[in-house]
């Protein structure tokens, strides 16, 4: 009982401490707050209503600016209005929204062309129904036909994408890709880069070298090679192409018009434009017998893998016939546009004879008749075709009489002891003979003195085995192991023959007449 009384006394003590009891007038002399407000008759108006007290301000001209300021600071919230759905009206002309059309094109690019299959794929992919009648189309077939018609201008976009990326083997920034694509197409782009990435994701490889920089786009070499369909090599100014069948190969002989280019150069230019100046990852999976594109020096060649080692790959160049050792990173997959051309199909060419500006209409058929059943030996890139066996020499003369070719060299027999060849190299005539070459090795200066006495200013040309013109005269060497030989300008063939025959005999009148015919060749 005593504990309960003590607890009650403690509670009363706390209540007295917390109560703010009246201890007399305040500093202004008013016993409470209400008395103070009632005394402010010029400022506030106090009205008692039952147990409530209403306080309002008394306004005059001096405080109207405060009223306007307070009202301006008030925030008025409009009353909520009921949301009404717009009426579902059919548009006057059928038209798909851009977002819906992009989704439909994406599904059509994946092979969904059937109407029902496309509807189901659209619902599974995007979670909404495709109601084409809402956009003004009579049927799904009408909608897909309109989408295909509108996308016709985009048919060349994948090829343009590959062409742009091939120019940047090290990659191109995503922000700069749209400018490069506009230059390639020749018109402003209609699709953003992100739309291209979604629609043709298999053409790109994305990576970042720096987290703070933009994405870098590179071509996917395997998908890009499969995308480009095979196309024949554009043979500029070539009248016709004739297949000449030899022992085990098929050579395509092109009749080149006046001022035309070599087809092999056209192939190299096309491969250099397609593959670029350097290889890029992923590396080529080299296997023996697999065709590839090999970078030798600064030129791309068609090749076939022969032997694969740890750090080198031995390849055989299809259009040259040589074998080269190249690094694995300098090999790429051979695109179909280049793999469909047979090996060595563009090396054999017949240049238009001098003085003519066009081939006759029957030149191709005549060439096919003359070469049927004969074995052709063609020189490499830039020299005339020459036939070496006995039947080939007869055919060479016949082709020359027909006006179908210009001989690479012509044998000239002065006597049983004196023979030489007149050779054409780069539109210039030279004399080649082992006897003339030995003149350079005579002891003393008797040969040079004879040249000076006759006023013959020979500027001999020394050809080494590693020179570009060496292959043109290889058939004349007859298997000799010489490492160099000399050619003499043939501006004055009669004087050259006199020098060759010196000091035994001079050229007779009948031989001079034969030599005079060579001046016009």
XYZ file of C-alpha atoms in Angstrom:
521
model
C 0.000 0.000 0.000
C 2.868 2.328 0.815
C 4.510 1.709 -2.584
C 1.354 2.682 -4.450
C 1.057 5.981 -2.563
C 4.691 6.809 -3.303
C 4.185 6.138 -6.999
C 1.141 8.456 -7.055
C 3.166 11.260 -5.480
C 5.869 10.873 -8.171
C 3.324 11.154 -10.960
C 1.836 14.316 -9.474
C 5.323 15.798 -9.251
C 5.955 15.166 -12.942
C 2.594 16.646 -13.950
C 3.271 19.836 -11.997
C 6.697 20.138 -13.631
C 5.268 19.790 -17.118
C 2.299 22.124 -16.656
C 2.812 25.711 -17.756
C 0.712 27.347 -15.108
C -0.090 31.030 -15.031
C 2.617 32.898 -13.175
C 1.241 36.411 -13.801
C 1.100 38.832 -16.744
C 3.452 38.393 -19.755
C 5.969 41.030 -20.816
C 3.171 43.018 -22.604
C 0.908 42.848 -19.542
C -1.653 40.314 -20.840
C -2.531 37.237 -18.805
C -3.004 34.951 -21.866
C -2.659 34.840 -25.655
C -6.345 35.345 -26.418
C -6.468 38.576 -24.414
C -3.444 39.778 -26.365
C -5.138 39.116 -29.751
C -8.408 40.732 -28.727
C -6.494 43.916 -27.919
C -5.060 44.091 -31.475
C -8.183 45.617 -32.951
C -6.350 47.242 -35.914
C -4.712 43.979 -36.977
C -6.937 40.985 -36.256
C -10.586 40.335 -35.722
C -11.483 37.760 -32.984
C -14.872 36.083 -33.086
C -16.108 33.546 -30.544
C -18.503 30.863 -31.779
C -19.427 28.496 -29.011
C -16.270 26.883 -27.825
C -14.310 27.896 -31.011
C -12.428 31.111 -31.641
C -12.070 32.381 -35.259
C -9.248 34.781 -36.029
C -9.120 36.747 -39.329
C -6.960 39.588 -40.585
C -8.186 43.138 -41.027
C -7.084 44.355 -44.516
C -6.538 47.909 -45.700
C -4.672 49.609 -48.532
C -1.350 49.290 -46.767
C -1.340 45.465 -46.721
C -2.949 44.621 -50.106
C 0.465 43.910 -51.665
C 1.015 41.175 -49.066
C -2.328 39.616 -49.987
C -1.443 39.567 -53.690
C 1.965 38.037 -52.949
C 0.456 35.232 -50.874
C -2.162 34.450 -53.511
C 0.518 34.239 -56.214
C 2.448 31.677 -54.186
C -0.525 29.379 -53.891
C -0.416 26.237 -56.094
C -3.694 25.368 -57.708
C -4.176 21.713 -58.624
C -6.780 21.217 -61.347
C -9.469 18.722 -60.692
C -8.701 15.290 -62.216
C -10.483 14.585 -65.455
C -11.575 11.125 -66.506
C -9.294 9.506 -69.141
C -11.077 8.670 -72.362
C -9.729 6.235 -74.990
C -9.434 7.721 -78.481
C -11.870 6.345 -81.002
C -10.448 3.449 -83.092
C -10.634 4.911 -86.547
C -9.257 3.277 -89.655
C -6.659 5.474 -91.400
C -7.369 6.703 -94.875
C -4.189 5.035 -96.329
C -2.705 1.751 -95.026
C 0.467 2.482 -93.116
C 2.439 0.566 -90.517
C 4.094 2.515 -87.708
C 7.850 2.621 -87.986
C 8.358 0.517 -84.860
C 5.929 -2.186 -86.037
C 7.445 -2.242 -89.532
C 10.924 -2.645 -88.059
C 9.744 -5.653 -86.036
C 8.067 -7.231 -89.080
C 11.202 -6.747 -91.213
C 13.314 -8.274 -88.471
C 11.139 -11.409 -88.413
C 11.024 -11.591 -92.218
C 14.818 -11.406 -92.299
C 14.909 -14.492 -90.061
C 12.870 -16.486 -92.586
C 9.348 -16.019 -91.177
C 7.442 -15.390 -94.410
C 4.311 -17.463 -93.812
C 1.423 -15.340 -92.505
C 0.412 -17.583 -89.619
C 4.005 -18.335 -88.635
C 4.829 -14.623 -88.648
C 1.811 -13.806 -86.458
C 2.832 -16.415 -83.885
C 6.484 -15.376 -83.979
C 5.481 -11.721 -83.521
C 3.401 -12.573 -80.438
C 6.117 -14.770 -78.901
C 8.891 -12.248 -79.559
C 7.205 -8.954 -78.676
C 4.282 -10.034 -76.464
C 1.518 -8.351 -78.490
C -0.843 -9.252 -81.308
C -0.253 -7.994 -84.841
C -3.589 -6.524 -85.962
C -2.946 -5.287 -89.506
C -6.569 -4.186 -89.996
C -6.045 -1.571 -87.310
C -3.448 0.061 -89.597
C -5.710 0.071 -92.646
C -4.684 -3.189 -94.358
C -7.355 -5.498 -95.701
C -5.355 -8.650 -94.947
C -2.023 -9.887 -93.680
C -0.971 -10.715 -97.238
C -1.576 -7.104 -98.289
C 0.491 -5.869 -95.351
C 3.461 -8.150 -96.099
C 3.390 -7.202 -99.784
C 3.496 -3.510 -98.862
C 6.380 -4.110 -96.455
C 8.375 -6.002 -99.094
C 7.722 -3.244 -101.641
C 8.915 -0.591 -99.223
C 12.027 -2.580 -98.397
C 13.161 -3.021 -102.020
C 15.567 -0.099 -101.715
C 17.259 -1.924 -98.837
C 18.108 -5.023 -100.888
C 21.650 -3.784 -101.459
C 22.265 -2.775 -97.859
C 24.017 -6.000 -96.729
C 26.463 -5.745 -99.639
C 27.006 -2.056 -98.874
C 27.655 -2.871 -95.209
C 30.289 -5.460 -96.144
C 31.864 -3.065 -98.668
C 32.137 -0.331 -96.034
C 33.569 -2.604 -93.336
C 36.066 -4.130 -95.789
C 37.637 -0.689 -96.200
C 38.389 -0.588 -92.461
C 40.094 -3.913 -91.611
C 41.148 -2.586 -88.193
C 37.575 -1.521 -87.400
C 35.567 1.693 -87.533
C 33.899 3.595 -84.721
C 30.154 3.113 -84.517
C 29.610 6.888 -84.630
C 31.577 7.184 -87.909
C 30.015 4.172 -89.598
C 26.894 6.041 -90.713
C 29.031 8.651 -92.547
C 31.055 5.963 -94.320
C 27.845 4.152 -95.306
C 26.403 7.360 -96.764
C 29.510 7.782 -98.947
C 29.250 4.176 -100.139
C 25.525 4.380 -101.011
C 25.704 7.902 -102.405
C 22.582 8.997 -100.493
C 21.642 9.834 -96.915
C 21.001 6.700 -94.828
C 17.418 5.845 -93.946
C 18.212 3.400 -91.146
C 20.183 4.058 -88.010
C 23.235 1.998 -87.162
C 21.475 0.312 -84.243
C 18.716 -0.815 -86.637
C 21.320 -2.331 -88.954
C 22.896 -4.148 -86.019
C 19.546 -5.659 -85.072
C 18.545 -6.672 -88.587
C 21.918 -8.005 -89.821
C 23.682 -8.893 -86.601
C 25.682 -11.641 -88.331
C 27.639 -9.134 -90.443
C 29.261 -7.319 -87.515
C 31.766 -8.004 -84.778
C 31.587 -5.564 -81.830
C 34.341 -4.853 -79.320
C 35.817 -2.047 -77.221
C 39.483 -1.217 -76.706
C 38.710 1.483 -74.139
C 35.640 1.428 -71.848
C 35.302 5.204 -72.194
C 35.280 5.169 -76.017
C 32.697 4.228 -78.605
C 32.042 0.711 -79.883
C 34.229 -0.483 -82.778
C 32.644 -2.355 -85.697
C 34.505 -5.008 -87.678
C 33.222 -7.303 -90.422
C 32.505 -10.907 -89.590
C 34.749 -12.534 -92.195
C 32.823 -15.788 -92.494
C 29.334 -14.306 -92.827
C 30.622 -11.541 -95.135
C 32.277 -14.075 -97.452
C 29.086 -16.149 -97.586
C 26.898 -13.103 -98.209
C 28.615 -11.918 -101.383
C 27.306 -14.054 -104.214
C 29.719 -15.254 -106.925
C 30.152 -12.766 -109.726
C 32.295 -13.073 -112.853
C 35.355 -10.898 -113.059
C 34.542 -7.742 -115.050
C 36.612 -8.016 -118.227
C 36.907 -4.446 -119.452
C 36.980 -3.999 -123.202
C 37.097 -7.774 -123.780
C 35.168 -8.693 -126.910
C 34.695 -12.347 -126.034
C 36.178 -15.090 -123.891
C 37.057 -18.468 -125.403
C 37.911 -21.640 -123.500
C 40.991 -23.369 -124.889
C 41.310 -26.874 -123.470
C 44.836 -28.168 -122.894
C 46.156 -31.316 -121.254
C 44.763 -31.022 -117.723
C 43.770 -27.372 -117.412
C 41.289 -24.991 -118.981
C 42.659 -21.599 -119.970
C 40.411 -18.684 -120.762
C 41.876 -16.632 -123.590
C 40.649 -13.040 -123.717
C 40.979 -10.966 -126.875
C 42.013 -7.593 -125.494
C 40.906 -4.453 -127.264
C 42.971 -1.348 -127.849
C 44.130 0.374 -124.635
C 42.496 -2.288 -122.472
C 43.869 -3.545 -119.169
C 45.205 -6.956 -118.249
C 42.521 -9.128 -116.639
C 44.978 -10.344 -113.997
C 45.435 -6.761 -112.868
C 41.647 -6.414 -112.635
C 41.451 -9.477 -110.388
C 44.205 -8.152 -108.136
C 42.517 -4.768 -107.865
C 39.197 -6.408 -106.973
C 40.820 -8.595 -104.291
C 42.791 -5.681 -102.835
C 39.597 -3.624 -102.606
C 37.669 -6.476 -100.981
C 40.239 -7.694 -98.445
C 41.992 -4.422 -97.609
C 45.676 -3.854 -96.897
C 46.086 -6.042 -93.790
C 44.630 -9.179 -92.263
C 42.466 -9.139 -89.162
C 41.262 -11.669 -86.632
C 39.846 -14.296 -86.556
C 42.773 -16.091 -88.241
C 42.300 -18.403 -91.208
C 42.045 -22.093 -90.322
C 44.741 -23.406 -92.674
C 44.357 -27.001 -93.828
C 46.153 -28.710 -96.757
C 44.123 -28.416 -99.944
C 41.894 -25.592 -98.691
C 41.586 -22.530 -100.989
C 42.394 -19.164 -99.479
C 43.422 -15.580 -100.199
C 47.095 -14.884 -99.457
C 48.734 -11.493 -98.968
C 52.133 -11.515 -100.723
C 53.852 -8.159 -100.426
C 51.064 -5.633 -100.889
C 48.891 -7.729 -103.231
C 46.253 -10.377 -102.535
C 46.408 -13.620 -104.555
C 44.194 -16.646 -104.899
C 46.014 -19.612 -103.411
C 45.703 -23.158 -102.110
C 47.264 -24.437 -98.900
C 49.973 -27.075 -99.464
C 51.809 -27.548 -96.140
C 51.048 -26.142 -92.683
C 53.843 -25.686 -90.118
C 53.972 -24.038 -86.709
C 54.716 -20.490 -87.904
C 54.524 -20.663 -91.713
C 52.096 -21.905 -94.349
C 53.223 -23.032 -97.799
C 50.663 -21.955 -100.397
C 50.506 -22.345 -104.159
C 49.390 -19.205 -105.989
C 46.621 -20.248 -108.361
C 47.139 -17.522 -110.975
C 50.939 -17.495 -110.938
C 51.940 -21.125 -110.485
C 54.503 -20.310 -107.776
C 54.731 -21.436 -104.165
C 55.243 -19.011 -101.303
C 55.775 -19.257 -97.548
C 53.476 -16.829 -95.751
C 52.532 -16.176 -92.148
C 49.173 -17.651 -91.014
C 47.792 -14.201 -90.156
C 48.176 -13.164 -93.821
C 45.609 -15.724 -95.018
C 41.861 -15.236 -95.321
C 38.855 -17.199 -96.453
C 38.452 -17.019 -100.237
C 35.158 -15.301 -101.040
C 32.784 -17.085 -103.476
C 33.076 -14.275 -106.032
C 36.745 -15.234 -106.478
C 36.609 -18.994 -105.892
C 34.305 -19.655 -108.857
C 36.978 -18.544 -111.351
C 39.175 -21.458 -112.521
C 42.895 -21.324 -111.870
C 45.023 -19.531 -114.471
C 41.863 -18.546 -116.318
C 42.983 -14.990 -116.952
C 46.676 -15.322 -117.795
C 46.399 -16.238 -121.467
C 45.691 -13.049 -123.429
C 46.112 -12.014 -127.030
C 47.000 -8.372 -127.520
C 45.603 -6.487 -130.471
C 48.214 -6.297 -133.272
C 49.848 -2.911 -133.942
C 47.925 -0.602 -136.218
C 44.542 -2.129 -135.378
C 41.965 -0.678 -133.040
C 39.494 -3.573 -132.846
C 39.268 -7.327 -133.373
C 37.236 -8.759 -136.218
C 33.942 -10.433 -135.332
C 35.194 -13.947 -136.140
C 38.488 -13.642 -134.238
C 37.285 -15.709 -131.288
C 35.897 -18.553 -133.411
C 39.025 -18.576 -135.582
C 41.253 -18.753 -132.518
C 39.256 -21.682 -131.156
C 39.596 -23.558 -134.440
C 43.334 -22.986 -134.639
C 44.058 -24.005 -131.048
C 41.759 -27.016 -130.725
C 43.814 -30.008 -129.598
C 47.045 -28.027 -129.089
C 48.935 -27.545 -125.855
C 49.413 -23.888 -124.977
C 52.305 -22.498 -122.959
C 51.452 -19.039 -121.673
C 53.831 -16.525 -120.181
C 52.936 -14.741 -116.974
C 51.263 -11.339 -116.746
C 52.229 -8.832 -119.348
C 53.948 -10.712 -122.170
C 52.564 -12.241 -125.333
C 51.489 -15.856 -125.668
C 54.092 -18.150 -127.230
C 53.750 -21.792 -128.341
C 56.979 -23.779 -128.006
C 56.608 -27.270 -129.433
C 56.873 -28.063 -133.150
C 53.143 -27.853 -133.720
C 53.057 -24.742 -131.574
C 55.604 -22.945 -133.752
C 53.519 -23.670 -136.837
C 50.446 -22.462 -134.997
C 52.308 -19.327 -133.914
C 53.081 -18.405 -137.497
C 49.509 -19.152 -138.532
C 48.144 -16.965 -135.731
C 50.468 -14.173 -136.819
C 49.293 -14.488 -140.428
C 45.695 -14.393 -139.244
C 46.483 -11.222 -137.313
C 45.481 -12.778 -133.998
C 48.736 -12.342 -132.092
C 52.075 -10.581 -131.985
C 55.087 -12.835 -131.537
C 57.160 -12.457 -128.412
C 60.323 -13.183 -130.422
C 61.331 -14.129 -133.953
C 64.314 -16.378 -134.831
C 66.625 -15.046 -137.585
C 69.172 -17.274 -139.376
C 71.978 -15.461 -141.219
C 74.178 -18.481 -141.859
C 74.800 -21.913 -140.452
C 77.052 -20.367 -137.835
C 75.138 -17.165 -137.116
C 71.655 -17.203 -135.573
C 69.910 -14.763 -133.276
C 66.436 -13.773 -132.085
C 64.644 -10.453 -132.296
C 62.824 -9.983 -128.967
C 60.016 -7.553 -128.058
C 60.022 -6.311 -124.492
C 57.824 -3.415 -123.423
C 57.194 -2.333 -127.023
C 60.960 -2.218 -127.740
C 62.961 -4.547 -130.003
C 66.160 -6.208 -128.819
C 68.604 -8.761 -130.200
C 69.322 -11.838 -128.118
C 72.065 -14.307 -128.985
C 74.592 -16.311 -127.046
C 77.207 -15.206 -129.583
C 76.392 -11.563 -128.913
C 76.499 -12.158 -125.191
C 79.960 -13.613 -125.458
C 81.114 -10.388 -127.071
C 80.917 -8.833 -123.644
C 83.486 -11.334 -122.399
C 86.098 -10.943 -125.133
C 89.568 -10.001 -124.036
C 90.497 -6.484 -125.046
C 88.188 -3.891 -126.536
C 88.037 -5.152 -130.129
C 84.232 -5.495 -130.068
C 83.710 -2.075 -128.491
C 86.174 -0.502 -130.942
C 84.184 -1.998 -133.812
C 80.968 -0.569 -132.334
C 82.508 2.890 -132.135
C 84.001 2.667 -135.632
C 80.621 1.851 -137.142
C 78.833 4.503 -135.085
C 76.543 1.986 -133.395
C 75.607 3.295 -129.964
C 74.565 0.054 -128.289
C 73.320 0.460 -124.734
C 73.140 -3.176 -123.757
C 70.567 -4.316 -121.195
C 71.708 -6.881 -118.652
C 68.911 -9.157 -117.439
C 69.402 -11.101 -114.218
C 67.440 -14.119 -113.113
C 65.426 -12.097 -110.581
C 64.329 -9.452 -113.126
C 60.722 -9.183 -114.293
C 61.625 -9.783 -117.973
C 63.541 -12.998 -117.266
C 60.437 -15.172 -117.683
C 59.852 -13.753 -121.169
C 63.083 -15.298 -122.497
C 63.186 -18.480 -120.439
C 62.126 -20.669 -123.424
C 65.155 -19.358 -125.380
C 67.623 -20.447 -122.727
C 67.103 -24.151 -123.549
C 67.639 -25.264 -119.985
C 70.981 -23.466 -119.536
C 72.050 -22.459 -116.042
C 72.945 -18.867 -116.910
C 72.280 -16.278 -114.215
C 72.349 -13.287 -116.594
C 72.394 -12.427 -120.288
C 72.524 -9.302 -122.434
C 70.062 -7.743 -124.830
C 71.064 -5.213 -127.480
C 68.671 -2.614 -128.955
C 67.757 -3.591 -132.500
C 67.294 -0.124 -134.000
C 69.811 -1.028 -136.724
C 69.576 -4.769 -137.242
C 71.878 -4.858 -140.278
C 74.726 -3.233 -138.344
C 74.102 -5.613 -135.472
C 74.396 -8.606 -137.786
C 77.594 -7.195 -139.321
C 78.997 -6.883 -135.843
C 77.946 -10.436 -135.031
C 79.641 -11.760 -138.161
C 82.781 -9.648 -137.681
C 85.498 -10.305 -138.816
C 84.465 -13.305 -140.940
C 81.901 -11.991 -143.429
C 79.504 -9.152 -144.101
C 75.762 -9.268 -144.693
C 74.824 -9.799 -148.324
C 72.087 -8.059 -150.300
C 69.672 -10.978 -149.998
C 70.078 -11.097 -146.224
C 69.614 -7.323 -146.014
C 66.281 -7.668 -147.792
C 65.156 -10.243 -145.231
C 66.364 -8.074 -142.377
C 64.553 -5.066 -143.790
C 61.265 -6.905 -143.244
C 62.031 -7.014 -139.536
C 62.065 -3.227 -139.354
C 58.296 -3.138 -139.851
C 57.445 -5.775 -137.282
